[in-house]
Short mmCIF file of C-alpha atoms in Angstrom, two decimals:
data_model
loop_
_atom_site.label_atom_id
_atom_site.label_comp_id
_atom_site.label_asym_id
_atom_site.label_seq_id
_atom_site.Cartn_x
_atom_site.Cartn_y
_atom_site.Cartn_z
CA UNK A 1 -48.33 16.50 6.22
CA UNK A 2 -45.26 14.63 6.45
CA UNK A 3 -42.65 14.65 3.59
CA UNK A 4 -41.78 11.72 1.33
CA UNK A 5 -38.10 13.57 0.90
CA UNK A 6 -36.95 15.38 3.58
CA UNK A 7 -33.32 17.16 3.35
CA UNK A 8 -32.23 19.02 6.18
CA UNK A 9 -28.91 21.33 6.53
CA UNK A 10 -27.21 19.21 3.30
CA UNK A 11 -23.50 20.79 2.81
CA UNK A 12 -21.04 19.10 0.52
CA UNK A 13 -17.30 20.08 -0.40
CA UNK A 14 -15.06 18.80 -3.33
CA UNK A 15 -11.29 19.42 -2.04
CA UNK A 16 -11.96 23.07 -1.11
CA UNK A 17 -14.92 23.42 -3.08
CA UNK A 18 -18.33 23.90 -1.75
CA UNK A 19 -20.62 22.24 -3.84
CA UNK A 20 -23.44 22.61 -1.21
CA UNK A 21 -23.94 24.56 1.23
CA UNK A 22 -26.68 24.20 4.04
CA UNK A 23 -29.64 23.28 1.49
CA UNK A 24 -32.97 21.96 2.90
CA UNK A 25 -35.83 21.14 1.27
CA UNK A 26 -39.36 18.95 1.82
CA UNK A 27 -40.64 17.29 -1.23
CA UNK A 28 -44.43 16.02 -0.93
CA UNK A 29 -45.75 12.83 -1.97
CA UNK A 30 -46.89 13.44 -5.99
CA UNK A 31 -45.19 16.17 -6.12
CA UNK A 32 -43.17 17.12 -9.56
CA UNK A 33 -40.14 19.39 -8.62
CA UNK A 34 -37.57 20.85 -11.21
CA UNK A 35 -34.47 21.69 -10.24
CA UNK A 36 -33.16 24.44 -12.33
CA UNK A 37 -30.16 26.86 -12.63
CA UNK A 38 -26.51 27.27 -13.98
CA UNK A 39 -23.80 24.61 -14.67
CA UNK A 40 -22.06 24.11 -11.13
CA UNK A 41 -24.66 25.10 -8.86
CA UNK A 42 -24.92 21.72 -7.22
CA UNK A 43 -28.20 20.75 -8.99
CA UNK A 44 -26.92 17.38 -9.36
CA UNK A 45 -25.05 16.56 -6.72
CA UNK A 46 -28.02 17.52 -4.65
CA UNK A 47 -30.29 14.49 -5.86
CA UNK A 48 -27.13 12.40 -6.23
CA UNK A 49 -27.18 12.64 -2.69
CA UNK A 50 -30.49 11.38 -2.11
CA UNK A 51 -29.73 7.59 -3.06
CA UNK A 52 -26.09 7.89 -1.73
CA UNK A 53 -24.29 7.84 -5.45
CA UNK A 54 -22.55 11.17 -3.67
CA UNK A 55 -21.82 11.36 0.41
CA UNK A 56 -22.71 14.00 2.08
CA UNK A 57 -21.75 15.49 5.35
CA UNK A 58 -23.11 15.70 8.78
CA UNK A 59 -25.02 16.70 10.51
CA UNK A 60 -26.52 16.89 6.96
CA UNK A 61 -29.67 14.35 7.02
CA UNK A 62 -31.71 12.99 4.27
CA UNK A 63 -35.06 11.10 5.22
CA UNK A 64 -36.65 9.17 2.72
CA UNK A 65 -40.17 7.65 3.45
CA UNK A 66 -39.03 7.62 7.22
CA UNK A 67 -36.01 5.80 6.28
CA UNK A 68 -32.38 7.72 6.80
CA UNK A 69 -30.23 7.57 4.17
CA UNK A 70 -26.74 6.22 5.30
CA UNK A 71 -24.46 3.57 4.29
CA UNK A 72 -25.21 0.30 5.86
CA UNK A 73 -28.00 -2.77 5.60
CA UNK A 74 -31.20 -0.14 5.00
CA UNK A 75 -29.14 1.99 1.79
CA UNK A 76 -30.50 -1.12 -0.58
CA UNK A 77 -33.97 -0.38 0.87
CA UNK A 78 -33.78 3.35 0.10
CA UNK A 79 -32.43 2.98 -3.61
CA UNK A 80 -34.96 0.46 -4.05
CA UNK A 81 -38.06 3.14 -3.54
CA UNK A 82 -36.01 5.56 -5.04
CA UNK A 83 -35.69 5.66 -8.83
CA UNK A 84 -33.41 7.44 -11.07
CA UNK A 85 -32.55 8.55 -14.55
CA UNK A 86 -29.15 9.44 -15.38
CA UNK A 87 -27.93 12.38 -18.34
CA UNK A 88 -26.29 9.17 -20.36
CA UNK A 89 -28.47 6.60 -20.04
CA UNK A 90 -26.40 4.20 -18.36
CA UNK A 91 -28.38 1.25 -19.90
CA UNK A 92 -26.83 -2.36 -19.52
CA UNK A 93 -25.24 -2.74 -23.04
CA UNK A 94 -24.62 -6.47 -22.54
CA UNK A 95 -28.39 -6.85 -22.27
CA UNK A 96 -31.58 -6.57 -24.02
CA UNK A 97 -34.34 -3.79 -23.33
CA UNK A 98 -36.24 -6.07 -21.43
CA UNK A 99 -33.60 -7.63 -19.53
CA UNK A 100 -32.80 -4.19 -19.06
CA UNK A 101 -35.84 -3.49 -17.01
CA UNK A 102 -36.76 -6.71 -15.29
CA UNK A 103 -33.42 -7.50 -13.76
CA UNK A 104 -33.70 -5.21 -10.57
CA UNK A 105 -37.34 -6.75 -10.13
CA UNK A 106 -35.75 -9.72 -9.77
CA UNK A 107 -32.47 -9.42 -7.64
CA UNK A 108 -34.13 -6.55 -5.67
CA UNK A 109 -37.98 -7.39 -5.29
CA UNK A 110 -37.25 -11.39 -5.46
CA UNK A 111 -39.73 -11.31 -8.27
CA UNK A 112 -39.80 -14.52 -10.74
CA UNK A 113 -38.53 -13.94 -14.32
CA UNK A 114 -42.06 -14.79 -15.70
CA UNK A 115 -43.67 -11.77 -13.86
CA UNK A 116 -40.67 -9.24 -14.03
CA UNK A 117 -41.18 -9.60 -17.80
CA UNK A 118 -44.43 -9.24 -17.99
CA UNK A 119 -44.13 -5.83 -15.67
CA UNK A 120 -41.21 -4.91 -18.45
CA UNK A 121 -43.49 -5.42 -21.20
CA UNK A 122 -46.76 -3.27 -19.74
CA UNK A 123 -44.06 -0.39 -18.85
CA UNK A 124 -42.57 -0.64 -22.73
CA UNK A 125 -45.98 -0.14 -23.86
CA UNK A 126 -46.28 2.47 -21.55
CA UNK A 127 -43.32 4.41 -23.10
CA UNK A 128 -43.89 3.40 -26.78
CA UNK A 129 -41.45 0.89 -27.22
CA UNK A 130 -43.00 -2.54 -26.77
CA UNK A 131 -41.91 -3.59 -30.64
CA UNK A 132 -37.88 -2.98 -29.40
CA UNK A 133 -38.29 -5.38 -26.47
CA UNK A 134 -35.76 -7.92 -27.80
CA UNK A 135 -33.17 -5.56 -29.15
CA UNK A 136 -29.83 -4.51 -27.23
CA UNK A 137 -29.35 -0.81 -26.05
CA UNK A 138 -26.74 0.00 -29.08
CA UNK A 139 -29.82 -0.56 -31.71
CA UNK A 140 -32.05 1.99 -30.10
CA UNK A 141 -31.70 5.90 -31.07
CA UNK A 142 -30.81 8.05 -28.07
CA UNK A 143 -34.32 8.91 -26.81
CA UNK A 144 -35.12 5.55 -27.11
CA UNK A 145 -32.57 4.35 -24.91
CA UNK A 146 -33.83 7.25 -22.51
CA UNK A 147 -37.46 5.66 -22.77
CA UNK A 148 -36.06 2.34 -21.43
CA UNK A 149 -34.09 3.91 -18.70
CA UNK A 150 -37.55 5.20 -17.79
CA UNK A 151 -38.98 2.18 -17.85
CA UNK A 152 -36.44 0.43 -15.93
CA UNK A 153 -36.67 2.69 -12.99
CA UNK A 154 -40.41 2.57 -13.11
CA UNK A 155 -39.98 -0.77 -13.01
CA UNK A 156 -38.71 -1.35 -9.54
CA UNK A 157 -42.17 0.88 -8.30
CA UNK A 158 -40.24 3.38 -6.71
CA UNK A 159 -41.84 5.95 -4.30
CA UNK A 160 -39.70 9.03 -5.70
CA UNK A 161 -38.10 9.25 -9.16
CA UNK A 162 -35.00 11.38 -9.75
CA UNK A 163 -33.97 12.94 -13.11
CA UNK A 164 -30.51 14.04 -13.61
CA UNK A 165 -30.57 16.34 -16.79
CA UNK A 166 -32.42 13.32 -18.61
CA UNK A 167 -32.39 15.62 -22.38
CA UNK A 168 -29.21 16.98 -22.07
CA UNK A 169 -27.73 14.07 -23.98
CA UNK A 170 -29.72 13.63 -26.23
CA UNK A 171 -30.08 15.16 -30.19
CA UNK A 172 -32.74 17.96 -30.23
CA UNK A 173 -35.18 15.99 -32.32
CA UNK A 174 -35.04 13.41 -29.56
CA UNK A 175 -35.71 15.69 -26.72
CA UNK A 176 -39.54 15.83 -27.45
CA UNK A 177 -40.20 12.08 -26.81
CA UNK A 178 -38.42 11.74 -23.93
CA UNK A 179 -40.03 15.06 -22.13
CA UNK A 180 -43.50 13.67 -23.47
CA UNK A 181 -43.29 10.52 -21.63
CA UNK A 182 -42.24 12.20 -18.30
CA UNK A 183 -44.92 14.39 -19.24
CA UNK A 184 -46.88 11.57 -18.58
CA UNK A 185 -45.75 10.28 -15.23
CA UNK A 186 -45.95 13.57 -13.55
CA UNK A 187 -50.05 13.64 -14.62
CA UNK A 188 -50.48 10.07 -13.40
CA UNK A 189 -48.95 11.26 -10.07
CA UNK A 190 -45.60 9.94 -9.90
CA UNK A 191 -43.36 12.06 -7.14
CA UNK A 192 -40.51 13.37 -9.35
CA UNK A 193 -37.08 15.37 -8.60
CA UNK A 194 -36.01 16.88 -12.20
CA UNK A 195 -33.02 18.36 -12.69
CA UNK A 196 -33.53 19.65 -16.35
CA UNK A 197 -32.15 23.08 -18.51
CA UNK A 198 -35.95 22.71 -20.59
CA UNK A 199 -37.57 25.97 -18.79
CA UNK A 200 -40.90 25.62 -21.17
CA UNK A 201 -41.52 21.76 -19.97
CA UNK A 202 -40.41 22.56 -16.04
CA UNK A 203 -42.95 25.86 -15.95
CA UNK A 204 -45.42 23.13 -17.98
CA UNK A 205 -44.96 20.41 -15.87
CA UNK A 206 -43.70 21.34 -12.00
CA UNK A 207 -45.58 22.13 -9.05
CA UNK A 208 -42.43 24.06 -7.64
CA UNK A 209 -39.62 24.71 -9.50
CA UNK A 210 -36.27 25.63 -7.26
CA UNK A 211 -33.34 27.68 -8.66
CA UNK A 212 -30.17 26.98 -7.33
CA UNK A 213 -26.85 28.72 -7.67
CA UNK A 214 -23.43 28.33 -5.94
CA UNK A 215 -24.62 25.56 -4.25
CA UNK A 216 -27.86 26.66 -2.18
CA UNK A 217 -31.19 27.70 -2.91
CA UNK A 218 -31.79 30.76 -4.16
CA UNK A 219 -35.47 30.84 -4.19
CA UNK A 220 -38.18 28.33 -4.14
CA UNK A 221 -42.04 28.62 -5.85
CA UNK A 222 -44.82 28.03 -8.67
CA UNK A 223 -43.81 28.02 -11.90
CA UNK A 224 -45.49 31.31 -12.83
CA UNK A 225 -44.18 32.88 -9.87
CA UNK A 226 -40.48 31.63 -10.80
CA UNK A 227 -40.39 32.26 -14.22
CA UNK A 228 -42.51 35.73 -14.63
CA UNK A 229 -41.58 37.61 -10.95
CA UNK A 230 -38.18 36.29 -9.94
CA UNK A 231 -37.49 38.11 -6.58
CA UNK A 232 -33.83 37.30 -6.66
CA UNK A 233 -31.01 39.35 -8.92
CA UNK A 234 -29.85 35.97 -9.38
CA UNK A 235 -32.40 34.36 -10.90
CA UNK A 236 -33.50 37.04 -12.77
CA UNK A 237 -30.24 37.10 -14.59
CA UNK A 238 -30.15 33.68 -14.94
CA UNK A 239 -33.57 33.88 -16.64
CA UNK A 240 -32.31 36.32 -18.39
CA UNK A 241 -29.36 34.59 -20.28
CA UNK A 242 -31.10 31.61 -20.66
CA UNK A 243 -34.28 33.39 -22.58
CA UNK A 244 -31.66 35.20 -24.88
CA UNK A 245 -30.17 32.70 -26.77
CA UNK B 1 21.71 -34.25 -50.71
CA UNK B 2 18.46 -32.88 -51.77
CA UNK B 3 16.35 -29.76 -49.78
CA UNK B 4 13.62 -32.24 -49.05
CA UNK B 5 16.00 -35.07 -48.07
CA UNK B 6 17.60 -32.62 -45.34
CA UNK B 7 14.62 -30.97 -44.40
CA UNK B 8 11.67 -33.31 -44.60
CA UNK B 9 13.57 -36.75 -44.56
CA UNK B 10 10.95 -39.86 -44.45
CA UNK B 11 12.98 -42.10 -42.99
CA UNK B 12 14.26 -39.72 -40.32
CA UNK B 13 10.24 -38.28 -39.49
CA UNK B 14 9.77 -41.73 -39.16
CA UNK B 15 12.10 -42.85 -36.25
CA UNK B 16 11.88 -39.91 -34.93
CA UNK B 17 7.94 -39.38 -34.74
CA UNK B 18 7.18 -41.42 -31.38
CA UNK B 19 9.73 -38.94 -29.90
CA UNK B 20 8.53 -35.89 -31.34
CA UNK B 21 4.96 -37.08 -30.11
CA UNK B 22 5.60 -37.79 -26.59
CA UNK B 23 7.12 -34.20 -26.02
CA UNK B 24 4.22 -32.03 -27.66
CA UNK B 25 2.35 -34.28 -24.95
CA UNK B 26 4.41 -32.97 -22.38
CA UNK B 27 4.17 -29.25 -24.04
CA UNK B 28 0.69 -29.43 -23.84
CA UNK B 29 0.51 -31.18 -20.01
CA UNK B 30 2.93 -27.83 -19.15
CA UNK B 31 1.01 -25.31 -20.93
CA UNK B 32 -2.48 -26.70 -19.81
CA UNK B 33 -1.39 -26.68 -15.69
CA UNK B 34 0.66 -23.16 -16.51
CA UNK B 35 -2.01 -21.69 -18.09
CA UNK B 36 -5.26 -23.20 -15.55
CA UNK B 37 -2.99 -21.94 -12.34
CA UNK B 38 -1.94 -18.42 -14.11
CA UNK B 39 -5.73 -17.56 -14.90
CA UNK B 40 -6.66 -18.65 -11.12
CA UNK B 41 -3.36 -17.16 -9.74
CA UNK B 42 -4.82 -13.51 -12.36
CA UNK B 43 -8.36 -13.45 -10.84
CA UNK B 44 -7.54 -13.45 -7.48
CA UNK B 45 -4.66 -10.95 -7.58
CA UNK B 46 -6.78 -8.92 -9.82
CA UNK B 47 -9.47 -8.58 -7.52
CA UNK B 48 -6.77 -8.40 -4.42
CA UNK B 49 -5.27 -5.08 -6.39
CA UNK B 50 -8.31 -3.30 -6.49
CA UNK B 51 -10.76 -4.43 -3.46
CA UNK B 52 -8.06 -5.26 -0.79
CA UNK B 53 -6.88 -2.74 2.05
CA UNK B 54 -3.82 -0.84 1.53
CA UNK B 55 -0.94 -3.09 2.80
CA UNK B 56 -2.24 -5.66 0.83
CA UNK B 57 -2.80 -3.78 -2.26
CA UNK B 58 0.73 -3.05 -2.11
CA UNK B 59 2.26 -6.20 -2.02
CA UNK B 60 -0.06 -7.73 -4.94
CA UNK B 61 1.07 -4.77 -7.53
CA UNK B 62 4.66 -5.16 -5.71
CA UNK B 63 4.02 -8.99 -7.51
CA UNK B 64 2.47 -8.32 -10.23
CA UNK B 65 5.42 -5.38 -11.68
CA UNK B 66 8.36 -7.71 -10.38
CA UNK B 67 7.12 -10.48 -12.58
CA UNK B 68 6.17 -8.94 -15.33
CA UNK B 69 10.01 -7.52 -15.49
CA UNK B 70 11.71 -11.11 -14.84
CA UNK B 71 12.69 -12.76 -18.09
CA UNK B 72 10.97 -16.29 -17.53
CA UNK B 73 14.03 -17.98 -18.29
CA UNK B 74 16.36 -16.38 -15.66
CA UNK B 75 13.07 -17.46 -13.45
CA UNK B 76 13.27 -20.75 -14.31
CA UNK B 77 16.73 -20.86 -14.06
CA UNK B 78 16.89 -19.43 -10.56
CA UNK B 79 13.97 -21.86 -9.61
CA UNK B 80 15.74 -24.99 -10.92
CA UNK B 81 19.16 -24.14 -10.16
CA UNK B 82 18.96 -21.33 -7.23
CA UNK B 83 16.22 -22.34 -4.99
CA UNK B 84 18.12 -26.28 -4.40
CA UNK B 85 20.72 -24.27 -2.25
CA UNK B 86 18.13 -23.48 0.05
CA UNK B 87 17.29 -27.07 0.14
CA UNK B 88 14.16 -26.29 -2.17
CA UNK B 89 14.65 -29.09 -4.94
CA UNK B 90 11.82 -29.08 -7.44
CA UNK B 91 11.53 -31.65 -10.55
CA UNK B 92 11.72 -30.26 -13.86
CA UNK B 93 7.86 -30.27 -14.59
CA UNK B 94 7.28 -28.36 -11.21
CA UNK B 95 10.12 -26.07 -11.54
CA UNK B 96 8.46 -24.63 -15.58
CA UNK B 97 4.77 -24.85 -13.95
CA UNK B 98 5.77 -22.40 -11.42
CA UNK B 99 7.66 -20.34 -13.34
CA UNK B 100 5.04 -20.19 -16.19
CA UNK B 101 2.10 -19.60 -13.78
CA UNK B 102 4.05 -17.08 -11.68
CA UNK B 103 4.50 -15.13 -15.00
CA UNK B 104 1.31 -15.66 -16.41
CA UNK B 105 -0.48 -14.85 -13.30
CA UNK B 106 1.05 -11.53 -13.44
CA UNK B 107 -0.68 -10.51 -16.67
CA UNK B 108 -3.71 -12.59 -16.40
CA UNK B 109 -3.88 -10.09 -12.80
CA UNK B 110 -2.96 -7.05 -15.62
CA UNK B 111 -5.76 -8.28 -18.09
CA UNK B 112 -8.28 -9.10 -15.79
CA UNK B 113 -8.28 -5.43 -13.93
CA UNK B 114 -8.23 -3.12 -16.52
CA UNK B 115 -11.41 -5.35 -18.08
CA UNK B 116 -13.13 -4.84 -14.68
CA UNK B 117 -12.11 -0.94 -14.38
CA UNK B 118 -12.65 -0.26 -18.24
CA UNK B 119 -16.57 -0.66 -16.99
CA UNK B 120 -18.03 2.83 -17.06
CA UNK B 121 -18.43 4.39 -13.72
CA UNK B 122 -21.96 4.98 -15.14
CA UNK B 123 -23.05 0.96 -14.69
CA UNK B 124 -21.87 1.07 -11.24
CA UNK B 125 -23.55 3.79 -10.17
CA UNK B 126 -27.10 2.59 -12.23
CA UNK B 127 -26.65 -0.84 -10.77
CA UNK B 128 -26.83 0.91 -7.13
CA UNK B 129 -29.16 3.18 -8.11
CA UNK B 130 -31.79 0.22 -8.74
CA UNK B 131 -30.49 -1.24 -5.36
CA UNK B 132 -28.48 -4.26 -6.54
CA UNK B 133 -26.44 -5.57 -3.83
CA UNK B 134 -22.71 -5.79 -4.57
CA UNK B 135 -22.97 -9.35 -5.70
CA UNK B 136 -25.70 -8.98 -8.47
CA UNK B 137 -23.74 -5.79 -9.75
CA UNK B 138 -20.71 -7.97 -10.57
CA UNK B 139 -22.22 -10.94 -11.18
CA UNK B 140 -25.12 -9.25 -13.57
CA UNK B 141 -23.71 -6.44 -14.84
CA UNK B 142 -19.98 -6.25 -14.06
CA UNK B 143 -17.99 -9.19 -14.51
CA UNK B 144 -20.24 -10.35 -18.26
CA UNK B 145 -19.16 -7.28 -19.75
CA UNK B 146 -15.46 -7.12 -18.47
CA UNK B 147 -15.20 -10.90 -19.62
CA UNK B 148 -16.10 -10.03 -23.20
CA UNK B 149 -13.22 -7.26 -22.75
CA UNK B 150 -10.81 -9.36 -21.22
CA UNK B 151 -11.05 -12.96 -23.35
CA UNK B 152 -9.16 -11.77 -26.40
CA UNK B 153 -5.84 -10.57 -24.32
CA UNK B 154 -6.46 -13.85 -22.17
CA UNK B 155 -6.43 -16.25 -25.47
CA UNK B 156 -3.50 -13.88 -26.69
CA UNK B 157 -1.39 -15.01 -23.16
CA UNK B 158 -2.50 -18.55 -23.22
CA UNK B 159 -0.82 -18.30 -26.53
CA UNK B 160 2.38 -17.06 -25.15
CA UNK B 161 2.41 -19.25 -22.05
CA UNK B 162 2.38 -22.48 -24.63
CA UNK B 163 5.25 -21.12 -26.47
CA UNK B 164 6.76 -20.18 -23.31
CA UNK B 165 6.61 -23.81 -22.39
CA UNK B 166 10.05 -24.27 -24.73
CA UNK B 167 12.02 -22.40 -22.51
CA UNK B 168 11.62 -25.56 -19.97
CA UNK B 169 13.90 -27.30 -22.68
CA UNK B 170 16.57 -25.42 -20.96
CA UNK B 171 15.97 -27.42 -17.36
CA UNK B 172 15.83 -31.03 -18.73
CA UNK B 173 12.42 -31.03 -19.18
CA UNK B 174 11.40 -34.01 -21.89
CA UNK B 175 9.24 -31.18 -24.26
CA UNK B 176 8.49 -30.82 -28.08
CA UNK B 177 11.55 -28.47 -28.31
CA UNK B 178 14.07 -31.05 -26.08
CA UNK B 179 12.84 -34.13 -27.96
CA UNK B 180 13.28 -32.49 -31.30
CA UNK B 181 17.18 -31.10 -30.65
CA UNK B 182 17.67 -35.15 -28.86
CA UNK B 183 16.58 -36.33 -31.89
CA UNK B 184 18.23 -34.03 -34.40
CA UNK B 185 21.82 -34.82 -32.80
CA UNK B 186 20.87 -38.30 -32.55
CA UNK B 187 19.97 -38.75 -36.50
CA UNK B 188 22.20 -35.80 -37.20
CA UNK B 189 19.40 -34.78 -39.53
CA UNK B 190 17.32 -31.49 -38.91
CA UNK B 191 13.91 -33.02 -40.10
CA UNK B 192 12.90 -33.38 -36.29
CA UNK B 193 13.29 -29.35 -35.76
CA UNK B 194 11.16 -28.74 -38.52
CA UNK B 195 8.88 -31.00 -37.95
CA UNK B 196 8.68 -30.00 -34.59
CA UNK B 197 8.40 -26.32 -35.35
CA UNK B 198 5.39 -27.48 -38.11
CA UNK B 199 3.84 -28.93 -34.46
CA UNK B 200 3.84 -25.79 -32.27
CA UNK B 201 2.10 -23.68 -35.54
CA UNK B 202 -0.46 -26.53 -36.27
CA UNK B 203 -1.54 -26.18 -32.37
CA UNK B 204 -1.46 -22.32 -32.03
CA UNK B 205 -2.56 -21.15 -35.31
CA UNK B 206 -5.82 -21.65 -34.25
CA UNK B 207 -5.57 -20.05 -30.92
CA UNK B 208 -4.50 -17.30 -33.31
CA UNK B 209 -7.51 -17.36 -35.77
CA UNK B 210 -9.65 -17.67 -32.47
CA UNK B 211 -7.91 -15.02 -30.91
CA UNK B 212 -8.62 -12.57 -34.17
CA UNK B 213 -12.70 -13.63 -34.32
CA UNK B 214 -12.69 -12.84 -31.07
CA UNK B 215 -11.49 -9.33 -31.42
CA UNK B 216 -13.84 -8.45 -34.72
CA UNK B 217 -16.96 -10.11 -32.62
CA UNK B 218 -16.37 -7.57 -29.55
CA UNK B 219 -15.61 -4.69 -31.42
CA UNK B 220 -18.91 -4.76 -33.23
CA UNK B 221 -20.92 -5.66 -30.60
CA UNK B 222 -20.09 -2.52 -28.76
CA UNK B 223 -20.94 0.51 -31.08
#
């Protein structure tokens, strides 16, 4: 079997940081990966790197449904079929909710407004918010805002959608909703790359849950096998801190 | 003699009026082409300064620092008076257009970047993400919000070029201010001056009440 992501021998320095270091990893089609570990371990960066929003170094390669990802004429085609969700949001504040989502359809998929709208209206309903269609981003409540960035990734049909701490934002009443909906996707067999600190929804939700630290992979697995016999010192402490608070 | 027959004398307004009328139509001829050219001259520095390679980039903030540090009547003095030595003659008119744009297009270059780099990186960076190409990310995204940024500081200098325009008084230039002192020393009455003065609020105020609405409207549509 083929993989949808491949990342081979990814290194990355800030300065004289390392930020990566040598990290390869094969994501399958449908797949739900989280991404876990501490602040600074290059969780990130790593799926930044996967629609070019961060360079990367060679021979570091990223392969994304046979496609390279480099600068030049194919990166468009790469961030089209890949989708992402960023910590803040980043909605289009100048626009409403569902100019919001059917823009890309439009300028990237040479869609016609008619249809991108209607596709923007099936994928509010699909996250709950079809009565806020007409509002601007400042009017919605912070999960709500999340639920549209959802929806305008979705909306582009992407083959892979990344999640860059999409609750860390967000007030802890609002965390619920947003999880629930991407709780969603990952049953109706959306690929997904989630970078999240929300151990109960990852161990719910992945298929493989990665720990990194210090910018590689410290060990790779199930859920259960993860979360209840880390082999690593490092993950166990990490584990550790995180269950104690 | 009386306040109002020094200050606001009839019979003075009225000789004086077709004067006083063809100069503010001269102001407003010089302001309009100053203030058309600056915002043209602004854009196309602005996006010089940030997108341009290096020499380049150099030069245009070079431009944009020595102009905004010129007082624009020792510019318009050295353009009038300086630049005929070199066998550059230019008429009045010319001479305050190019002055008043040169100026202008300084800070209209000024306004116009820090509307486009006051974007959050994070629109940018969603924009690719979703695979816009570089011209739907300003076009869409970029440029509508940096114009709702950027058009109350723009009104705000299109209000100082047309009181700039005054200054060309000082190169023979036939403008609200020059017809008003002509006519002052010529009916040895100050009515013209105040009248004239009365002229340059009656067209600005508004640019100032604009100017203000402006400000409120952006400020709450961005929470």
């Amino acid at each position: 079997m083929t993989a949808l992501v491949s990342i081979r021998r990814l290194s990355k320095r800030f300065g004289g940081v390392t930020v990566l270091s040598d990290v390869s990893v094969d994501i399958a089609e449908g797949e739900v990966v989280c991404i876990i570990g501490p602040s600074g371990a290059g969780k990130s960066t790593l799926i930044r790197c996967i629609n070019l929003l961060e360079e990367f170094e060679r021979p570091g390669e990223i392969v994304v449904d046979g496609i390279t990802v480099q600068k030049g004429r194919e990166l468009a085609a790469v961030r089209a079929e890949v989708g992402m969700v960023f910590q803040a949001f980043n909605l289009f504040p100048h626009l409403t909710v569902l100019d919001n989502i059917a823009l890309a359809p439009q300028r990237v998929r040479g869609m016609t407004s008619h249809d991108a709208a209607e596709r923007a209206g099936r994928l509010l309903e699909r996250v709950g918010l079809s009565a806020h269609a007409s509002k601007y981003p400042a009017q919605l409540s912070g999960g709500q805002q999340q639920r549209v960035a959802i929806a305008r990734a979705l909306a582009m049909e992407p083959r892979v959608l990344l999640f860059d701490e999409p609750t860390s934002a967000l007030d802890p009443e609002m965390v619920g909703e947003v999880l629930e909906v991407m709780r969603g996707l990952a049953g109706s067999g959306v690929t997904m790359v989630i970078v999240t600190h929300e151990m109960g929804f990852a161990r719910q939700v992945a298929d493989r849950v990665i720990f990194m630290d210090g910018g590689q992979i410290v060990e790779a697995g199930t859920p259960t096998r993860i979360f209840d016999t880390p082999r690593e010192e490092r993950t166990r402490s990490f584990l550790n801190a995180i269950i104690r608070h | 003699m009386s306040f109002a027959e020094t200050f606001l004398n009839w019979d003075v307004l009225r000789a004086s009026f077709p004067l006083l009328l063809s100069g503010l139509g001269v102001t407003a001829r010089l302001g309009l082409v100053s203030i058309v050219a600056g915002l043209v001259l602004g854009l196309v520095v602005a996006l010089a300064r940030i997108y341009a390679i290096q020499p380049f980039r150099l030069i245009f903030r070079l431009y944009i620092d020595i102009f905004r540090s010129v007082p624009l009547l020792v510019l318009l003095i050295v353009i009038y008076y300086a630049l005929p030595f070199v066998g550059l003659r230019l008429s009045p008119f010319m001479s305050a257009v190019c002055a008043l744009t040169l100026v202008s297009g300084a800070y209209t270059a000024e306004i116009f970047r820090a509307g486009i780099e006051a974007i959050p990186r994070g629109q940018f960076e969603a924009s690719q993400a979703l695979g816009l190409s570089y011209r739907y990310m300003m076009t869409d995204v970029i440029l509508p919000q940096a114009i709702r940024i950027v058009i109350p500081p723009l009104t705000n200098n299109c209000i100082n070029v047309i009181k700039d325009t005054a200054l060309a008084s000082v190169v023979a230039m036939p403008d609200l201010l020059k017809q008003a002192t002509q006519a002052q020393a010529l009916e040895a009455n100050p009515t013209p001056l105040i009248v004239a003065a009365l002229m340059y609020v009656a067209i600005l105020w508004p640019l100032v009440l604009v100017v203000g609405r402006l400000e409120q409207k952006f400020r709450q549509g961005r929470s």
